[in-house]
Amino acid sequence: MLSYGDGPTVPSNWKFFNIFVMNFLKEQGYAVNNALLEEYLVKSLEHYRGEGWYNDNPAYDYYSMWAFQMYGMFWTEYYGKKYYPEDAEAFINNFRDMANNYPYLFNKEGEIVMWGRSICYRFGSVAPLH
């Protein structure tokens, strides 16, 4: 797991896989690549475009809610507040921004707008609200 957490990834929400692995191992007392962990946190936050939306390189999609908002808050609660409070605060603020814009994921009848790659991810777009 350590070699995976310390490995390269693509410029998308996949950075969270590395972030979670490294934070978990750090919490267990293992030496991790803190510079890479911090780089991936910064790069994840750089995907933020405002008003609750992240760009998942190369597009806006349901991952903004499913991955960035949910994973960002999950990371914040379990690791961020303890190890990286400034980054945690940024994820919290980005989550707060989502509240006023979340309804735009749905049409006027309350149905999810049909765009993106998979119906599973459409259902996952409600994940940050649970």
XYZ file of N, CA, C and O in Angstrom:
520
model
N 0.827 -1.195 0.000
C 0.000 0.000 0.000
C 0.869 1.256 0.000
O 0.509 2.238 -0.626
N 1.977 1.210 0.712
C 2.833 2.385 0.783
C 3.371 2.771 -0.590
O 3.393 3.946 -0.948
N 3.747 1.775 -1.381
C 4.264 2.083 -2.716
C 3.168 2.674 -3.598
O 3.442 3.509 -4.448
N 1.934 2.256 -3.393
C 0.844 2.844 -4.167
C 0.588 4.286 -3.713
O 0.451 5.194 -4.521
N 0.505 4.491 -2.424
C 0.262 5.840 -1.917
C 1.345 6.809 -2.340
O 1.084 7.975 -2.603
N 2.556 6.325 -2.446
C 3.705 7.152 -2.791
C 3.936 7.198 -4.303
O 4.943 7.692 -4.766
N 2.994 6.700 -5.054
C 3.177 6.612 -6.496
C 2.523 7.736 -7.268
O 1.809 8.570 -6.714
N 2.755 7.730 -8.581
C 2.151 8.755 -9.438
C 0.659 8.492 -9.630
O 0.171 7.388 -9.378
N -0.028 9.504 -10.058
C -1.449 9.365 -10.365
C -1.796 10.331 -11.486
O -0.955 11.110 -11.924
N -3.012 10.260 -11.948
C -3.452 11.145 -13.021
C -4.001 12.435 -12.409
O -4.388 12.453 -11.241
N -4.040 13.519 -13.183
C -4.486 14.810 -12.625
C -6.012 14.911 -12.517
O -6.662 15.628 -13.259
N -6.567 14.137 -11.603
C -8.015 14.133 -11.397
C -8.291 13.810 -9.934
O -7.399 13.857 -9.095
N -9.511 13.427 -9.644
C -9.884 13.059 -8.276
C -9.135 11.824 -7.788
O -9.159 11.530 -6.604
N -8.447 11.139 -8.658
C -7.696 9.936 -8.265
C -6.631 10.245 -7.226
O -6.168 9.350 -6.523
N -6.209 11.493 -7.122
C -5.218 11.861 -6.110
C -5.695 11.503 -4.706
O -4.896 11.240 -3.816
N -7.008 11.484 -4.527
C -7.534 11.132 -3.211
C -7.160 9.707 -2.802
O -7.021 9.423 -1.617
N -7.006 8.807 -3.755
C -6.597 7.443 -3.400
C -5.219 7.469 -2.751
O -4.990 6.822 -1.730
N -4.306 8.223 -3.328
C -2.972 8.362 -2.735
C -3.057 9.067 -1.384
O -2.398 8.669 -0.419
N -3.839 10.117 -1.326
C -3.972 10.903 -0.097
C -4.484 10.030 1.042
O -3.936 10.046 2.151
N -5.513 9.246 0.782
C -6.070 8.399 1.839
C -5.101 7.318 2.279
O -4.967 7.054 3.475
N -4.421 6.699 1.334
C -3.452 5.655 1.689
C -2.341 6.248 2.541
O -1.991 5.710 3.601
N -1.778 7.366 2.090
C -0.678 7.958 2.853
C -1.126 8.438 4.228
O -0.416 8.262 5.218
N -2.316 9.044 4.312
C -2.783 9.504 5.623
C -3.069 8.342 6.560
O -2.748 8.408 7.749
N -3.654 7.278 6.030
C -3.919 6.112 6.866
C -2.613 5.540 7.423
O -2.498 5.277 8.622
N -1.634 5.363 6.550
C -0.353 4.810 6.994
C 0.366 5.750 7.956
O 0.973 5.314 8.930
N 0.263 7.038 7.698
C 0.849 8.026 8.615
C 0.215 7.897 9.993
O 0.910 7.926 11.017
N -1.091 7.742 10.019
C -1.824 7.594 11.276
C -1.386 6.327 12.024
O -1.423 6.282 13.251
N -0.953 5.316 11.280
C -0.502 4.058 11.877
C 0.973 4.080 12.248
O 1.521 3.077 12.702
N 1.650 5.201 12.035
C 3.033 5.349 12.440
C 4.063 5.081 11.358
O 5.263 5.085 11.635
N 3.645 4.859 10.133
C 4.592 4.629 9.040
C 5.138 5.954 8.520
O 4.440 6.977 8.542
N 6.353 5.905 8.034
C 6.939 7.077 7.385
C 6.350 7.172 5.985
O 6.335 6.182 5.247
N 5.821 8.323 5.636
C 5.244 8.528 4.307
C 5.923 9.720 3.645
O 6.597 10.510 4.295
N 5.696 9.836 2.363
C 6.249 10.938 1.582
C 5.370 12.171 1.822
O 4.439 12.439 1.076
N 5.675 12.905 2.879
C 4.860 14.076 3.236
C 4.837 15.132 2.137
O 3.809 15.780 1.931
N 5.953 15.293 1.446
C 5.990 16.296 0.369
C 4.997 15.933 -0.727
O 4.280 16.800 -1.236
N 4.929 14.663 -1.092
C 3.984 14.231 -2.122
C 2.554 14.337 -1.621
O 1.668 14.785 -2.347
N 2.332 13.949 -0.391
C 1.000 14.067 0.205
C 0.522 15.512 0.156
O -0.599 15.798 -0.279
N 1.375 16.423 0.570
C 1.013 17.843 0.557
C 0.820 18.350 -0.864
O -0.094 19.147 -1.131
N 1.633 17.880 -1.793
C 1.473 18.269 -3.201
C 0.114 17.823 -3.731
O -0.582 18.586 -4.405
N -0.272 16.596 -3.434
C -1.559 16.086 -3.917
C -2.736 16.815 -3.264
O -3.781 17.014 -3.898
N -2.585 17.222 -2.016
C -3.640 18.014 -1.379
C -3.793 19.360 -2.071
O -4.908 19.786 -2.390
N -2.673 20.022 -2.305
C -2.701 21.321 -2.986
C -3.309 21.170 -4.374
O -4.170 21.958 -4.780
N -2.866 20.164 -5.116
C -3.381 19.968 -6.473
C -4.866 19.641 -6.462
O -5.607 20.071 -7.359
N -5.327 18.896 -5.464
C -6.764 18.602 -5.378
C -7.553 19.875 -5.139
O -8.594 20.097 -5.761
N -7.061 20.714 -4.260
C -7.746 21.979 -4.009
C -7.678 22.917 -5.209
O -8.584 23.735 -5.403
N -6.648 22.797 -6.020
C -6.545 23.632 -7.220
C -7.607 23.290 -8.263
O -7.866 24.083 -9.161
N -8.248 22.148 -8.132
C -9.338 21.796 -9.040
C -10.594 22.615 -8.749
O -11.525 22.624 -9.543
N -10.619 23.272 -7.598
C -11.804 24.028 -7.204
C -11.969 25.255 -8.088
O -11.028 26.000 -8.325
N -13.205 25.444 -8.582
C -13.494 26.566 -9.474
C -14.477 27.567 -8.883
O -14.818 28.545 -9.507
N -14.954 27.295 -7.680
C -15.879 28.214 -7.030
C -17.310 27.720 -7.041
O -17.674 26.816 -7.786
N -18.101 28.282 -6.157
C -19.524 28.001 -6.049
C -19.820 26.512 -5.858
O -20.843 26.009 -6.297
N -18.905 25.801 -5.200
C -19.120 24.395 -4.895
C -18.631 23.421 -5.942
O -18.737 22.221 -5.761
N -18.064 23.908 -7.032
C -17.705 23.048 -8.158
C -16.200 22.848 -8.301
O -15.425 23.795 -8.238
N -15.841 21.604 -8.529
C -14.472 21.233 -8.876
C -14.473 20.785 -10.327
O -15.444 20.204 -10.813
N -13.392 21.035 -11.015
C -13.209 20.532 -12.375
C -12.367 19.273 -12.261
O -11.297 19.289 -11.661
N -12.861 18.196 -12.844
C -12.181 16.901 -12.694
C -11.235 16.612 -13.843
O -10.907 15.472 -14.097
N -10.770 17.615 -14.505
C -9.766 17.492 -15.556
C -10.048 16.336 -16.515
O -9.669 15.213 -16.225
N -10.738 16.578 -17.563
C -10.861 17.853 -18.247
C -12.248 18.486 -18.174
O -12.510 19.436 -18.893
N -13.139 17.977 -17.345
C -14.514 18.455 -17.435
C -15.147 18.624 -16.060
O -14.647 18.147 -15.054
N -16.282 19.292 -16.047
C -17.149 19.332 -14.881
C -18.078 18.138 -15.010
O -18.656 17.897 -16.066
N -18.226 17.394 -13.941
C -19.111 16.236 -13.995
C -19.550 15.894 -12.581
O -19.322 16.642 -11.650
N -20.171 14.741 -12.442
C -20.676 14.347 -11.142
C -19.575 14.082 -10.125
O -19.835 14.039 -8.932
N -18.350 13.934 -10.579
C -17.246 13.744 -9.655
C -17.047 14.960 -8.761
O -16.453 14.853 -7.693
N -17.514 16.101 -9.188
C -17.401 17.282 -8.347
C -18.053 17.012 -6.996
O -17.530 17.396 -5.961
N -19.185 16.328 -7.006
C -19.890 16.006 -5.765
C -19.425 14.672 -5.196
O -19.126 14.545 -4.025
N -19.384 13.680 -6.058
C -19.089 12.312 -5.642
C -17.682 12.184 -5.087
O -17.478 11.588 -4.038
N -16.714 12.727 -5.756
C -15.330 12.563 -5.319
C -14.838 13.774 -4.546
O -14.499 13.658 -3.372
N -14.796 14.910 -5.158
C -14.177 16.054 -4.488
C -14.914 16.473 -3.220
O -14.303 16.654 -2.174
N -16.216 16.654 -3.303
C -16.935 17.108 -2.111
C -16.991 16.021 -1.040
O -16.686 16.274 0.127
N -17.377 14.798 -1.424
C -17.482 13.735 -0.427
C -16.110 13.339 0.107
O -15.891 13.287 1.310
N -15.152 13.058 -0.786
C -13.824 12.644 -0.337
C -13.139 13.768 0.434
O -12.440 13.524 1.413
N -13.328 15.007 -0.016
C -12.729 16.136 0.676
C -13.214 16.243 2.112
O -12.423 16.458 3.036
N -14.517 16.085 2.325
C -15.063 16.163 3.677
C -14.683 14.944 4.506
O -14.398 15.056 5.701
N -14.668 13.779 3.884
C -14.262 12.554 4.581
C -12.816 12.696 5.058
O -12.496 12.442 6.221
N -11.944 13.132 4.158
C -10.538 13.337 4.512
C -10.411 14.378 5.625
O -9.644 14.208 6.566
N -11.177 15.462 5.513
C -11.138 16.532 6.509
C -11.458 16.005 7.902
O -10.761 16.322 8.867
N -12.494 15.198 7.999
C -12.923 14.698 9.308
C -11.952 13.694 9.902
O -11.706 13.701 11.103
N -11.419 12.812 9.076
C -10.575 11.736 9.600
C -9.102 12.096 9.719
O -8.396 11.523 10.546
N -8.622 12.994 8.881
C -7.196 13.302 8.877
C -6.886 14.796 8.829
O -5.974 15.270 9.485
N -7.608 15.502 8.002
C -7.259 16.886 7.705
C -7.207 17.811 8.894
O -6.256 18.582 9.053
N -8.221 17.763 9.720
C -8.249 18.666 10.882
C -7.057 18.419 11.797
O -6.557 19.355 12.424
N -6.588 17.180 11.859
C -5.471 16.829 12.740
C -4.118 17.185 12.135
O -3.256 17.727 12.814
N -3.927 16.865 10.845
C -2.613 17.004 10.228
C -2.450 18.245 9.346
O -1.362 18.789 9.237
N -3.536 18.650 8.691
C -3.454 19.748 7.720
C -4.678 20.662 7.881
O -5.552 20.711 7.015
N -4.753 21.379 8.991
C -5.961 22.168 9.266
C -6.280 23.239 8.225
O -7.459 23.526 7.988
N -5.276 23.825 7.595
C -5.568 24.852 6.586
C -6.217 24.239 5.346
O -7.169 24.805 4.792
N -5.725 23.096 4.917
C -6.343 22.411 3.784
C -7.739 21.929 4.157
O -8.671 22.000 3.347
N -7.879 21.427 5.375
C -9.192 20.976 5.840
C -10.195 22.131 5.801
O -11.329 21.957 5.346
N -9.765 23.290 6.253
C -10.652 24.459 6.240
C -11.054 24.833 4.812
O -12.190 25.221 4.549
N -10.126 24.688 3.867
C -10.444 24.982 2.467
C -11.501 24.009 1.943
O -12.454 24.425 1.275
N -11.366 22.720 2.259
C -12.385 21.750 1.821
C -13.735 22.051 2.458
O -14.782 21.937 1.812
N -13.726 22.442 3.715
C -14.978 22.800 4.401
C -15.631 23.998 3.727
O -16.838 23.996 3.460
N -14.857 25.025 3.446
C -15.420 26.213 2.787
C -15.948 25.881 1.401
O -16.997 26.397 0.992
N -15.251 25.034 0.670
C -15.712 24.639 -0.656
C -17.009 23.844 -0.562
O -17.877 23.958 -1.424
N -17.136 23.052 0.494
C -18.367 22.302 0.716
C -19.521 23.255 1.010
O -20.621 23.091 0.494
N -19.268 24.262 1.821
C -20.309 25.245 2.144
C -20.796 25.967 0.883
O -21.980 26.262 0.738
N -19.856 26.260 -0.013
C -20.223 26.940 -1.258
C -21.190 26.113 -2.097
O -21.954 26.655 -2.890
N -21.141 24.803 -1.935
C -21.966 23.908 -2.741
C -23.457 24.065 -2.455
O -24.289 23.881 -3.345
N -23.828 24.432 -1.248
C -25.230 24.433 -0.837
C -26.140 25.221 -1.774
O -27.235 24.762 -2.125
N -25.724 26.388 -2.196
C -26.572 27.218 -3.042
C -26.587 26.786 -4.503
O -27.450 27.220 -5.258
N -25.641 25.952 -4.900
C -25.549 25.551 -6.300
C -25.911 24.100 -6.548
O -26.105 23.704 -7.683
N -26.024 23.322 -5.504
C -26.343 21.905 -5.652
C -27.639 21.670 -6.428
O -27.703 20.769 -7.258
N -28.680 22.472 -6.210
C -29.927 22.236 -6.954
C -29.770 22.286 -8.474
O -30.591 21.718 -9.200
N -28.710 22.930 -8.980
C -28.516 22.996 -10.422
C -28.145 21.660 -11.041
O -28.093 21.537 -12.265
N -27.911 20.645 -10.213
C -27.699 19.292 -10.730
C -29.010 18.664 -11.186
O -29.015 17.618 -11.809
N -30.132 19.297 -10.856
C -31.445 18.725 -11.121
C -32.267 19.652 -12.013
O -32.102 20.854 -11.985
N -33.190 19.045 -12.770
C -34.054 19.873 -13.602
C -35.232 20.381 -12.773
O -35.348 20.071 -11.583
N -36.123 21.138 -13.399
C -37.209 21.765 -12.634
C -38.201 20.758 -12.067
O -38.938 21.060 -11.144
N -38.198 19.515 -12.586
C -39.047 18.458 -12.034
C -38.347 17.699 -10.910
O -38.898 16.751 -10.353
N -37.121 18.067 -10.600
C -36.368 17.405 -9.539
C -35.597 16.175 -9.991
O -35.036 15.457 -9.178
N -35.557 15.944 -11.300
C -34.816 14.800 -11.833
C -33.374 15.208 -12.097
O -33.093 16.351 -12.436
N -32.484 14.256 -11.950
C -31.077 14.549 -12.191
C -30.863 14.782 -13.683
O -31.420 14.077 -14.515
N -30.127 15.792 -14.002
C -29.838 16.118 -15.391
C -28.945 15.020 -15.951
O -27.961 14.615 -15.330
N -29.265 14.536 -17.130
C -28.576 13.390 -17.703
C -27.332 13.818 -18.465
O -27.369 14.098 -19.654
N -26.226 13.890 -17.739
C -24.931 14.102 -18.357
C -23.904 13.399 -17.501
O -24.167 13.053 -16.366
N -22.784 13.152 -18.030
C -21.786 12.390 -17.300
C -21.684 10.977 -17.843
O -22.373 10.604 -18.783
N -20.842 10.163 -17.241
C -20.534 8.861 -17.809
C -21.396 7.718 -17.322
O -21.528 6.722 -17.998
N -21.941 7.794 -16.141
C -22.560 6.611 -15.589
C -23.706 6.970 -14.656
O -23.620 7.901 -13.884
N -24.755 6.183 -14.718
C -25.886 6.404 -13.819
C -25.467 6.222 -12.363
O -25.974 6.887 -11.474
N -24.496 5.333 -12.107
C -24.013 5.144 -10.727
C -23.450 6.437 -10.174
O -23.663 6.771 -9.006
N -22.729 7.183 -10.998
C -22.150 8.431 -10.530
C -23.231 9.485 -10.334
O -23.081 10.373 -9.500
N -24.292 9.385 -11.080
C -25.407 10.311 -10.864
C -26.001 10.084 -9.479
O -26.306 11.020 -8.764
N -26.174 8.828 -9.110
C -26.654 8.539 -7.758
C -25.618 8.977 -6.730
O -25.961 9.468 -5.663
N -24.362 8.788 -7.045
C -23.277 9.181 -6.142
C -23.204 10.675 -5.916
O -22.615 11.122 -4.932
N -23.831 11.458 -6.780
C -23.752 12.911 -6.629
C -24.451 13.404 -5.379
O -24.239 14.527 -4.947
N -25.285 12.577 -4.762
C -25.925 12.972 -3.509
C -25.074 12.591 -2.299
O -25.399 12.958 -1.180
N -23.961 11.898 -2.524
C -23.125 11.404 -1.429
C -22.675 12.475 -0.445
O -22.653 12.217 0.760
N -22.321 13.665 -0.878
C -21.821 14.628 0.122
C -22.907 15.093 1.095
O -22.597 15.702 2.117
N -24.154 14.803 0.806
C -25.239 15.255 1.672
C -25.586 14.244 2.749
O -26.437 14.499 3.591
N -24.961 13.105 2.739
C -25.275 12.047 3.720
C -24.376 12.108 4.916
O -23.309 12.494 4.954
